[in-house]
Amino acid sequence: MKKIFFTVLGLLIINTVTAQNSQEQSDSLMLRKIYDMSLMQGKSYDWLDHLSNKIGGRLSGSYQAQQAVEYTKAELESLGLNKVWLQPVMVPKWTRGSKEFAYVETSPGTTRTVNITALGGSVATPAGGTKAQVIEVQGIEDLEHYGREQIEGKIVFFNRPMRPDLISTFEAYGGCVDQRYSGAAEAGKYGAAGVIVRSMNLRMDDYPHTGSMIYGSTPVSERIPAAAISTNDAAYLSGILKMNKDLQFYFKQNSEQHEDVQSYNVIGEITGSEYPEEIMVVGGHLDSWDIGDGAHDDGAGVVQSMEVLRLFKEIGYKPKRTLRVVLFMNEENGLRGGNKYAEVAKSKNEKHIFALESDAGGFTPRGFSFDADKAQFAQIQSWKELFKPYLIHYFELGGSGADVGPLKQGDVVLAGLRPDSQRYFDHHHAANDTFEHVNKRELELGAATMASLVYLVDNYGIKRINTDVEEKM
Ligand SMILES: [Zn+2]
């Protein structure tokens, strides 16, 4: 009796192991197909070429942003998806105006020009420009230390650099970006005349990096202009200030905030064959800053997300669950697209189980970070082995992406593609965020990596939080 029992148990175990092995094998073959298609017959790089070189920088509310909407909609329509549509969303419109100009004047008539760029959302300087003495600080905390007495009428120069010792450059960025985002609102409280911020860049070069900033509750009449200065010029300014604290800094910028305008999220869908009510999203943001062509941020994420659906079509994989690509508008200066998509999803009672964003550049993929609960994450980690042949090892809990963030609710798992980040901030929000800095193979590997994860989520579903209910197989 005992013997029979153990024999049966043994057979059961063998059967289960064999079933698991064959499942793993078929998953691993599917991943191979996806990577082959992306690397040998990919479309992502051509799409990026068009977005970057034919359209260019796509700031919300601009003509280029509208062109990008029309182009990506037409390209998605050519893929034979079940549905392609535009989701209306009102977006802010801020324009830079004519190119900024700045110089340091060490003595009357002795000047040296420096490279600056207006921060997104900043007011213009007065028509004749802003000229004042400079006070260098290492962060917002320093403002209180110096007080109105030493700040009033001066230009506050925020010069805390990104930490080079942090391996995640996003962490280094996170440690500095408050200077750019809130520096002007905070310095304004002490009567500053303007704000100059060291660019969020780990490299020493001549490119100033723009990015969003807010005035918060500052009345319109008290808003002061803010610009970023290149890292080389930040070092120059800091050095010369030590010798001559009375030097004058001049800058002129012509930026302007306009009324909100109509724009769109671009959405394409392959409707699920078995569980159409379970929705998976892949996406990136269609808008970009205006001084480069937005190839890394976030043209790469846009074309990789589109490629996920195209790859499935090409290899003949029909998802069981509904798969949507969402190209979000206005991530950079408002997040209106991400908020709108989540708002509409909620009002329609749609059930999102998974949303994956690519918005960290088109560099070599290392893996993903997941916003998921323990049980969900354990399930996801069981797939990690499948990615090892592609040298994709990073599966960690963490943030996902700004645009998919508003979808956080209930059982949904949010994820972000995590490419190598070492060179990202060389280009981020700067004039050198351009097509030639995106490597074709790296971009294609990212698209295949995203498609592979989506395939696994589609095939196995996502565990529900706090229940013992088996996931659908
Ligand atoms: Zn971005």
Coordinates of C-alpha atoms and ligand atoms in Angstrom, one line a residue:
M1 CA 0.0 0.0 0.0
K2 CA 2.7 2.3 1.1
K3 CA 4.7 1.3 -1.9
I4 CA 1.9 2.1 -4.3
F5 CA 1.3 5.4 -2.6
F6 CA 4.9 6.4 -3.1
T7 CA 4.9 5.2 -6.7
V8 CA 1.8 7.3 -7.4
L9 CA 3.3 10.3 -5.6
G10 CA 6.5 9.8 -7.5
L11 CA 4.7 9.7 -10.8
L12 CA 2.8 12.8 -9.9
I13 CA 5.9 14.7 -9.1
I14 CA 7.6 13.5 -12.3
N15 CA 4.5 14.6 -14.2
T16 CA 4.4 18.0 -12.6
V17 CA 8.1 18.6 -13.1
T18 CA 7.8 17.5 -16.7
A19 CA 4.8 19.8 -17.3
Q20 CA 6.8 22.6 -15.7
N21 CA 9.8 21.9 -17.8
S22 CA 7.8 21.8 -21.0
Q23 CA 6.1 25.1 -20.0
E24 CA 9.4 26.7 -19.3
Q25 CA 10.7 25.4 -22.6
S26 CA 7.8 26.8 -24.6
D27 CA 8.1 30.1 -22.7
S28 CA 11.8 30.3 -23.4
L29 CA 11.1 29.5 -27.1
M30 CA 8.5 32.3 -27.2
L31 CA 11.0 34.8 -25.8
R32 CA 13.6 33.7 -28.3
K33 CA 11.0 34.4 -31.1
I34 CA 10.2 37.8 -29.7
Y35 CA 13.9 38.8 -29.4
D36 CA 14.7 37.4 -32.9
M37 CA 11.9 39.4 -34.5
S38 CA 12.8 42.7 -32.7
L39 CA 16.5 42.4 -33.5
M40 CA 16.2 41.1 -37.1
Q41 CA 13.0 42.7 -38.4
G42 CA 12.4 45.4 -35.8
K43 CA 10.5 48.6 -36.6
S44 CA 11.2 50.6 -33.5
Y45 CA 14.4 52.3 -34.8
D46 CA 12.7 53.5 -38.0
W47 CA 9.8 54.9 -36.0
L48 CA 12.2 56.7 -33.7
D49 CA 14.1 58.1 -36.7
H50 CA 10.8 59.7 -38.0
L51 CA 9.7 61.0 -34.6
S52 CA 13.2 62.5 -33.9
N53 CA 14.4 63.7 -37.3
K54 CA 11.1 64.4 -39.2
I55 CA 9.1 65.8 -36.3
G56 CA 11.6 66.8 -33.6
G57 CA 11.0 68.1 -30.0
R58 CA 7.4 67.6 -29.1
L59 CA 6.5 70.0 -26.2
S60 CA 2.9 69.8 -25.1
G61 CA 0.7 72.1 -27.1
S62 CA 3.2 72.5 -29.9
Y63 CA 2.7 71.8 -33.6
Q64 CA 5.2 69.0 -33.4
A65 CA 3.3 67.4 -30.6
Q66 CA 0.2 67.3 -32.8
Q67 CA 2.3 65.9 -35.7
A68 CA 3.5 63.2 -33.4
V69 CA -0.1 62.3 -32.4
E70 CA -1.1 62.0 -36.1
Y71 CA 2.0 60.1 -37.1
T72 CA 1.8 57.5 -34.3
K73 CA -1.9 57.1 -34.8
A74 CA -1.4 56.4 -38.5
E75 CA 1.4 53.9 -37.8
L76 CA -0.7 52.0 -35.2
E77 CA -3.5 51.9 -37.7
S78 CA -1.2 50.2 -40.2
L79 CA -0.6 47.3 -37.7
G80 CA -4.0 45.8 -38.0
L81 CA -4.9 46.2 -34.3
N82 CA -8.5 45.8 -33.1
K83 CA -8.9 49.4 -32.2
V84 CA -6.9 52.7 -32.5
W85 CA -8.2 55.9 -31.0
L86 CA -7.3 59.3 -29.7
Q87 CA -8.2 60.2 -26.1
P88 CA -8.8 64.0 -25.8
V89 CA -6.9 65.8 -23.0
M90 CA -6.3 69.5 -22.3
V91 CA -2.6 70.3 -21.9
P92 CA -0.6 73.3 -20.8
K93 CA 1.2 75.3 -23.4
W94 CA 4.4 76.9 -22.5
T95 CA 6.7 78.4 -25.2
R96 CA 10.4 79.3 -24.9
G97 CA 10.4 82.2 -27.3
S98 CA 13.7 83.4 -28.7
K99 CA 16.9 81.8 -27.4
E100 CA 18.1 82.7 -23.9
F101 CA 21.2 84.7 -23.4
A102 CA 23.4 85.1 -20.3
Y103 CA 26.8 86.4 -19.2
V104 CA 28.9 86.9 -16.2
E105 CA 30.3 90.4 -15.7
T106 CA 33.4 90.4 -13.5
S107 CA 34.0 94.2 -13.9
P108 CA 32.1 96.8 -15.9
G109 CA 32.4 95.8 -19.5
T110 CA 34.3 92.6 -18.9
T111 CA 31.9 89.8 -19.7
R112 CA 31.9 86.1 -20.5
T113 CA 28.8 84.4 -22.0
V114 CA 27.5 81.3 -20.3
N115 CA 25.1 78.6 -21.5
I116 CA 21.6 78.7 -20.0
T117 CA 18.2 77.4 -20.9
A118 CA 14.9 78.6 -19.4
L119 CA 13.2 76.0 -17.1
G120 CA 9.9 74.8 -18.3
G121 CA 7.1 76.9 -16.9
S122 CA 9.4 79.8 -16.0
V123 CA 8.3 83.4 -16.6
A124 CA 10.3 85.6 -18.8
T125 CA 12.9 88.1 -17.5
P126 CA 11.9 91.7 -17.8
A127 CA 12.3 92.9 -21.4
G128 CA 15.8 94.3 -20.7
G129 CA 16.9 91.1 -18.9
T130 CA 17.7 90.5 -15.2
K131 CA 21.1 91.7 -13.9
A132 CA 22.1 91.2 -10.3
Q133 CA 24.7 89.9 -7.9
V134 CA 24.8 86.2 -7.3
I135 CA 24.5 84.2 -4.1
E136 CA 25.5 80.6 -4.4
V137 CA 23.7 78.0 -2.3
Q138 CA 23.8 74.2 -2.1
G139 CA 20.1 73.7 -1.7
I140 CA 16.8 75.0 -0.7
E141 CA 17.7 74.5 3.0
D142 CA 20.4 77.2 2.7
L143 CA 17.9 79.9 1.9
E144 CA 16.7 80.1 5.5
H145 CA 20.3 80.3 6.7
Y146 CA 21.1 83.3 4.5
G147 CA 17.7 84.9 5.0
R148 CA 16.1 87.8 3.1
E149 CA 18.9 90.1 4.2
Q150 CA 21.5 88.4 2.0
I151 CA 19.1 87.1 -0.7
E152 CA 16.9 90.0 -1.6
G153 CA 17.6 91.5 -5.0
K154 CA 20.1 88.8 -5.9
I155 CA 20.1 85.9 -8.3
V156 CA 20.2 82.6 -6.3
F157 CA 22.5 80.1 -7.8
F158 CA 21.6 76.5 -6.8
N159 CA 24.8 74.5 -7.3
R160 CA 24.4 71.2 -5.5
P161 CA 25.7 68.6 -8.0
M162 CA 24.4 65.1 -8.6
R163 CA 26.2 62.6 -6.5
P164 CA 28.7 60.6 -8.7
D165 CA 29.0 57.8 -6.1
L166 CA 25.4 56.6 -6.6
I167 CA 25.2 53.7 -9.1
S168 CA 21.6 54.6 -9.9
T169 CA 21.8 58.0 -11.7
F170 CA 18.1 58.3 -11.1
E171 CA 18.8 58.4 -7.4
A172 CA 21.4 61.1 -7.9
Y173 CA 18.8 63.0 -10.0
G174 CA 16.2 62.6 -7.2
G175 CA 18.7 64.0 -4.8
C176 CA 19.1 67.3 -6.7
V177 CA 16.0 68.0 -8.7
D178 CA 14.1 69.9 -5.9
Q179 CA 16.5 72.8 -6.7
R180 CA 15.1 72.9 -10.3
Y181 CA 11.5 72.1 -9.4
S182 CA 10.9 74.4 -6.4
G183 CA 14.0 76.6 -6.3
A184 CA 12.3 79.6 -7.9
A185 CA 9.2 79.4 -5.7
E186 CA 11.3 79.1 -2.6
A187 CA 13.9 81.8 -3.4
G188 CA 11.1 84.1 -4.4
K189 CA 9.9 84.1 -0.8
Y190 CA 13.2 85.8 0.2
G191 CA 12.9 88.5 -2.5
A192 CA 15.4 86.9 -5.0
A193 CA 15.5 88.5 -8.5
G194 CA 15.9 85.2 -10.3
V195 CA 17.2 81.7 -10.1
I196 CA 20.0 79.9 -11.9
V197 CA 20.2 76.1 -11.3
R198 CA 23.2 73.8 -12.1
S199 CA 22.0 71.4 -14.8
M200 CA 21.0 67.9 -13.7
N201 CA 23.9 66.3 -15.4
L202 CA 26.7 64.1 -14.1
R203 CA 29.1 65.0 -16.9
M204 CA 31.0 68.3 -17.3
D205 CA 29.9 69.8 -20.6
D206 CA 28.3 72.9 -22.2
Y207 CA 24.7 71.7 -22.5
P208 CA 22.2 73.3 -20.1
H209 CA 19.3 70.9 -19.2
T210 CA 15.8 72.2 -18.9
G211 CA 12.9 70.5 -17.1
S212 CA 9.8 71.4 -15.2
M213 CA 9.4 73.8 -12.3
I214 CA 6.5 75.2 -10.4
Y215 CA 5.6 78.4 -8.6
G216 CA 3.0 76.8 -6.3
S217 CA 0.9 79.5 -4.6
T218 CA 3.3 82.3 -5.6
P219 CA 1.1 85.2 -7.0
V220 CA 1.8 85.9 -10.7
S221 CA 3.2 89.3 -10.0
E222 CA 5.9 87.8 -7.6
R223 CA 7.1 85.0 -9.9
I224 CA 10.8 85.2 -10.7
P225 CA 12.5 83.8 -13.8
A226 CA 14.5 80.5 -13.5
A227 CA 17.1 79.0 -15.9
A228 CA 19.5 76.1 -15.9
I229 CA 23.2 76.6 -16.5
S230 CA 25.5 74.0 -18.0
T231 CA 27.8 72.1 -15.6
N232 CA 31.0 73.7 -17.1
D233 CA 29.5 77.1 -16.6
A234 CA 28.3 76.3 -13.2
A235 CA 31.8 75.3 -12.2
Y236 CA 33.1 78.5 -13.8
L237 CA 30.6 80.7 -12.0
S238 CA 31.2 79.0 -8.7
G239 CA 35.0 79.4 -9.1
I240 CA 34.9 83.1 -10.1
L241 CA 32.4 83.9 -7.3
K242 CA 35.0 82.8 -4.8
M243 CA 37.4 85.4 -6.1
N244 CA 34.8 88.1 -6.8
K245 CA 31.5 87.9 -4.9
D246 CA 30.4 91.3 -6.3
L247 CA 30.3 90.1 -9.9
Q248 CA 27.1 90.6 -11.9
F249 CA 25.1 87.9 -13.7
Y250 CA 22.9 88.9 -16.6
F251 CA 20.2 86.7 -18.2
K252 CA 17.4 87.3 -20.6
Q253 CA 14.7 84.8 -21.6
N254 CA 11.4 85.2 -23.4
S255 CA 9.3 82.3 -22.2
E256 CA 5.5 82.5 -21.9
Q257 CA 2.7 80.5 -20.4
H258 CA -0.4 80.3 -22.6
E259 CA -4.0 79.0 -22.2
D260 CA -4.4 75.3 -22.1
V261 CA -4.9 73.6 -25.5
Q262 CA -6.5 70.5 -26.8
S263 CA -4.3 67.5 -27.3
Y264 CA -4.5 63.7 -27.2
N265 CA -3.2 60.4 -25.8
V266 CA -2.8 57.9 -28.7
I267 CA -4.1 54.4 -27.9
G268 CA -4.1 51.1 -29.8
E269 CA -5.5 47.9 -28.6
I270 CA -5.4 44.1 -29.3
T271 CA -8.5 42.9 -27.7
G272 CA -8.0 39.8 -25.5
S273 CA -9.2 36.5 -26.9
E274 CA -10.2 34.9 -23.6
Y275 CA -10.3 37.5 -20.9
P276 CA -10.9 40.8 -22.8
E277 CA -11.9 42.5 -19.6
E278 CA -8.4 42.2 -18.1
I279 CA -6.3 45.0 -19.5
M280 CA -2.6 45.2 -19.8
V281 CA -0.9 48.5 -20.8
V282 CA 2.5 49.3 -22.3
G283 CA 3.4 52.9 -22.8
G284 CA 5.7 55.9 -22.9
H285 CA 5.2 59.6 -23.3
L286 CA 4.8 61.2 -26.7
D287 CA 5.7 64.7 -25.6
S288 CA 9.3 65.8 -25.0
W289 CA 11.2 68.9 -24.2
D290 CA 11.9 71.3 -27.1
I291 CA 15.6 71.8 -27.1
G292 CA 16.6 68.3 -28.3
D293 CA 14.4 65.9 -30.4
G294 CA 13.4 63.8 -27.4
A295 CA 14.9 60.6 -28.8
H296 CA 15.8 59.1 -25.4
D297 CA 13.1 61.0 -23.4
D298 CA 10.8 59.5 -24.4
G299 CA 10.8 58.7 -28.1
A300 CA 12.5 55.4 -27.2
G301 CA 9.7 54.5 -24.8
V302 CA 7.0 55.4 -27.4
V303 CA 8.5 53.3 -30.2
Q304 CA 9.3 50.3 -27.9
S305 CA 5.7 50.3 -26.6
M306 CA 4.3 50.4 -30.2
E307 CA 6.8 47.6 -31.1
V308 CA 5.4 45.3 -28.4
L309 CA 2.1 45.1 -30.2
R310 CA 3.7 44.8 -33.6
L311 CA 5.9 42.0 -32.4
F312 CA 2.9 40.0 -31.2
K313 CA 1.2 40.6 -34.6
E314 CA 4.3 39.6 -36.5
I315 CA 4.9 36.3 -34.7
G316 CA 1.2 35.5 -34.6
Y317 CA 0.7 35.6 -30.9
K318 CA -2.9 36.4 -29.9
P319 CA -3.0 37.7 -26.3
K320 CA -5.6 36.2 -24.1
R321 CA -6.0 39.4 -22.2
T322 CA -6.5 42.9 -23.8
L323 CA -3.2 44.6 -24.6
R324 CA -3.1 48.4 -25.1
V325 CA -0.3 50.7 -26.1
V326 CA -0.9 54.1 -24.6
L327 CA 1.2 57.0 -25.8
F328 CA 0.7 59.6 -23.1
M329 CA 0.7 63.3 -23.8
N330 CA 2.3 65.9 -21.4
E331 CA 4.3 63.8 -19.0
E332 CA 7.1 66.5 -18.9
N333 CA 5.1 69.5 -17.7
G334 CA 1.9 68.4 -16.2
L335 CA 1.2 64.6 -16.4
R336 CA -2.2 65.5 -17.8
G337 CA -2.2 62.5 -20.2
G338 CA -1.4 59.9 -17.5
N339 CA -4.1 61.4 -15.2
K340 CA -6.6 61.5 -18.0
Y341 CA -6.1 57.9 -19.0
A342 CA -6.5 56.7 -15.4
E343 CA -9.6 58.9 -14.9
V344 CA -11.3 57.5 -18.0
A345 CA -10.4 54.0 -17.0
K346 CA -11.9 54.5 -13.6
S347 CA -15.1 56.1 -15.0
K348 CA -15.5 53.1 -17.3
N349 CA -14.8 50.7 -14.5
E350 CA -12.1 49.1 -16.6
K351 CA -10.0 46.4 -14.9
H352 CA -6.3 47.0 -15.4
I353 CA -4.1 44.2 -14.2
F354 CA -0.7 45.4 -15.4
A355 CA 0.9 48.5 -16.8
L356 CA 4.5 48.8 -18.0
E357 CA 6.2 52.1 -18.9
S358 CA 9.4 52.7 -20.7
D359 CA 10.7 56.2 -19.7
A360 CA 14.3 55.9 -18.7
G361 CA 16.0 56.1 -22.1
G362 CA 16.7 53.8 -24.9
F363 CA 19.9 52.2 -23.4
T364 CA 20.7 48.5 -22.8
P365 CA 17.9 47.0 -20.8
R366 CA 18.9 45.6 -17.4
G367 CA 15.4 44.5 -16.2
F368 CA 12.4 46.0 -14.5
S369 CA 11.3 47.5 -11.3
F370 CA 7.9 46.5 -10.0
D371 CA 5.3 48.2 -7.9
A372 CA 3.6 45.0 -6.7
D373 CA 2.7 43.2 -3.5
K374 CA 4.8 40.3 -2.1
A375 CA 2.8 37.4 -3.6
Q376 CA 2.7 39.2 -7.0
F377 CA 6.4 39.9 -6.9
A378 CA 7.2 36.3 -6.1
Q379 CA 5.3 35.2 -9.1
I380 CA 7.1 37.7 -11.3
Q381 CA 10.5 36.7 -10.0
S382 CA 9.8 33.1 -11.0
W383 CA 10.1 34.4 -14.6
K384 CA 13.5 36.0 -14.1
E385 CA 15.5 32.9 -15.2
L386 CA 13.9 33.2 -18.7
F387 CA 15.6 36.6 -19.2
K388 CA 19.1 35.4 -18.2
P389 CA 20.2 34.4 -21.7
Y390 CA 19.7 38.1 -22.7
L391 CA 21.7 39.4 -19.7
I392 CA 18.6 40.9 -18.1
H393 CA 18.9 40.3 -14.4
Y394 CA 17.4 43.2 -12.6
F395 CA 14.0 42.3 -11.2
E396 CA 13.4 44.5 -8.1
L397 CA 10.6 46.2 -6.2
G398 CA 10.5 49.9 -6.8
G399 CA 8.9 52.7 -8.8
S400 CA 7.2 52.2 -12.2
G401 CA 6.7 55.3 -14.4
A402 CA 5.1 58.7 -14.0
D403 CA 2.3 58.1 -16.6
V404 CA 1.2 54.7 -15.3
G405 CA 1.4 55.8 -11.7
P406 CA -2.2 57.2 -11.6
L407 CA -3.5 53.7 -12.5
K408 CA -2.4 52.4 -9.1
Q409 CA -5.4 50.8 -7.5
G410 CA -6.4 47.3 -6.2
D411 CA -4.5 44.4 -7.8
V412 CA -2.8 46.2 -10.6
V413 CA 0.9 45.6 -11.0
L414 CA 2.9 48.6 -12.3
A415 CA 6.3 48.2 -13.8
G416 CA 9.1 50.3 -15.4
L417 CA 11.7 49.1 -17.9
R418 CA 15.1 49.7 -16.3
P419 CA 17.8 50.3 -18.9
D420 CA 21.4 51.0 -18.0
S421 CA 21.3 54.6 -16.5
Q422 CA 24.9 55.7 -16.6
R423 CA 24.7 57.9 -19.7
Y424 CA 21.0 58.9 -19.4
F425 CA 21.7 62.2 -17.7
D426 CA 24.3 63.2 -20.3
H427 CA 21.3 63.8 -22.6
H428 CA 18.2 64.2 -20.4
H429 CA 16.2 67.4 -21.3
A430 CA 19.2 68.8 -23.2
A431 CA 19.9 69.8 -26.8
N432 CA 21.9 66.5 -27.2
D433 CA 18.9 64.3 -26.5
T434 CA 19.0 63.3 -30.2
F435 CA 18.5 60.3 -32.4
E436 CA 22.2 59.6 -33.1
H437 CA 22.7 58.9 -29.3
V438 CA 20.2 56.0 -29.4
N439 CA 21.8 52.7 -30.3
K440 CA 19.6 50.5 -32.6
R441 CA 20.3 47.2 -30.9
E442 CA 19.9 48.6 -27.4
L443 CA 16.5 50.1 -28.4
E444 CA 15.4 46.8 -29.9
L445 CA 16.5 44.7 -26.9
G446 CA 14.4 47.0 -24.8
A447 CA 11.3 46.5 -27.0
A448 CA 11.8 42.7 -26.9
T449 CA 12.3 42.7 -23.2
M450 CA 9.0 44.6 -22.7
A451 CA 7.2 42.3 -25.1
S452 CA 8.6 39.2 -23.2
L453 CA 7.3 40.4 -19.9
V454 CA 3.9 41.2 -21.3
Y455 CA 3.7 37.8 -22.9
L456 CA 4.4 36.2 -19.5
V457 CA 1.8 38.4 -17.7
D458 CA -0.7 37.5 -20.5
N459 CA 0.0 33.8 -20.3
Y460 CA -0.1 33.5 -16.5
G461 CA -2.2 36.4 -15.3
I462 CA -1.4 38.4 -12.2
K463 CA -2.0 37.1 -8.7
R464 CA -4.7 38.9 -6.8
I465 CA -3.6 40.5 -3.5
N466 CA -4.5 38.8 -0.2
T467 CA -6.4 35.9 -1.7
D468 CA -5.6 32.3 -2.2
V469 CA -7.5 32.2 -5.5
E470 CA -5.4 30.4 -8.1
E471 CA -4.5 32.6 -11.0
K472 CA -6.1 31.8 -14.4
M473 CA -3.8 29.6 -16.4
Ligands
ZN1 ZN 10.4 61.1 -19.7

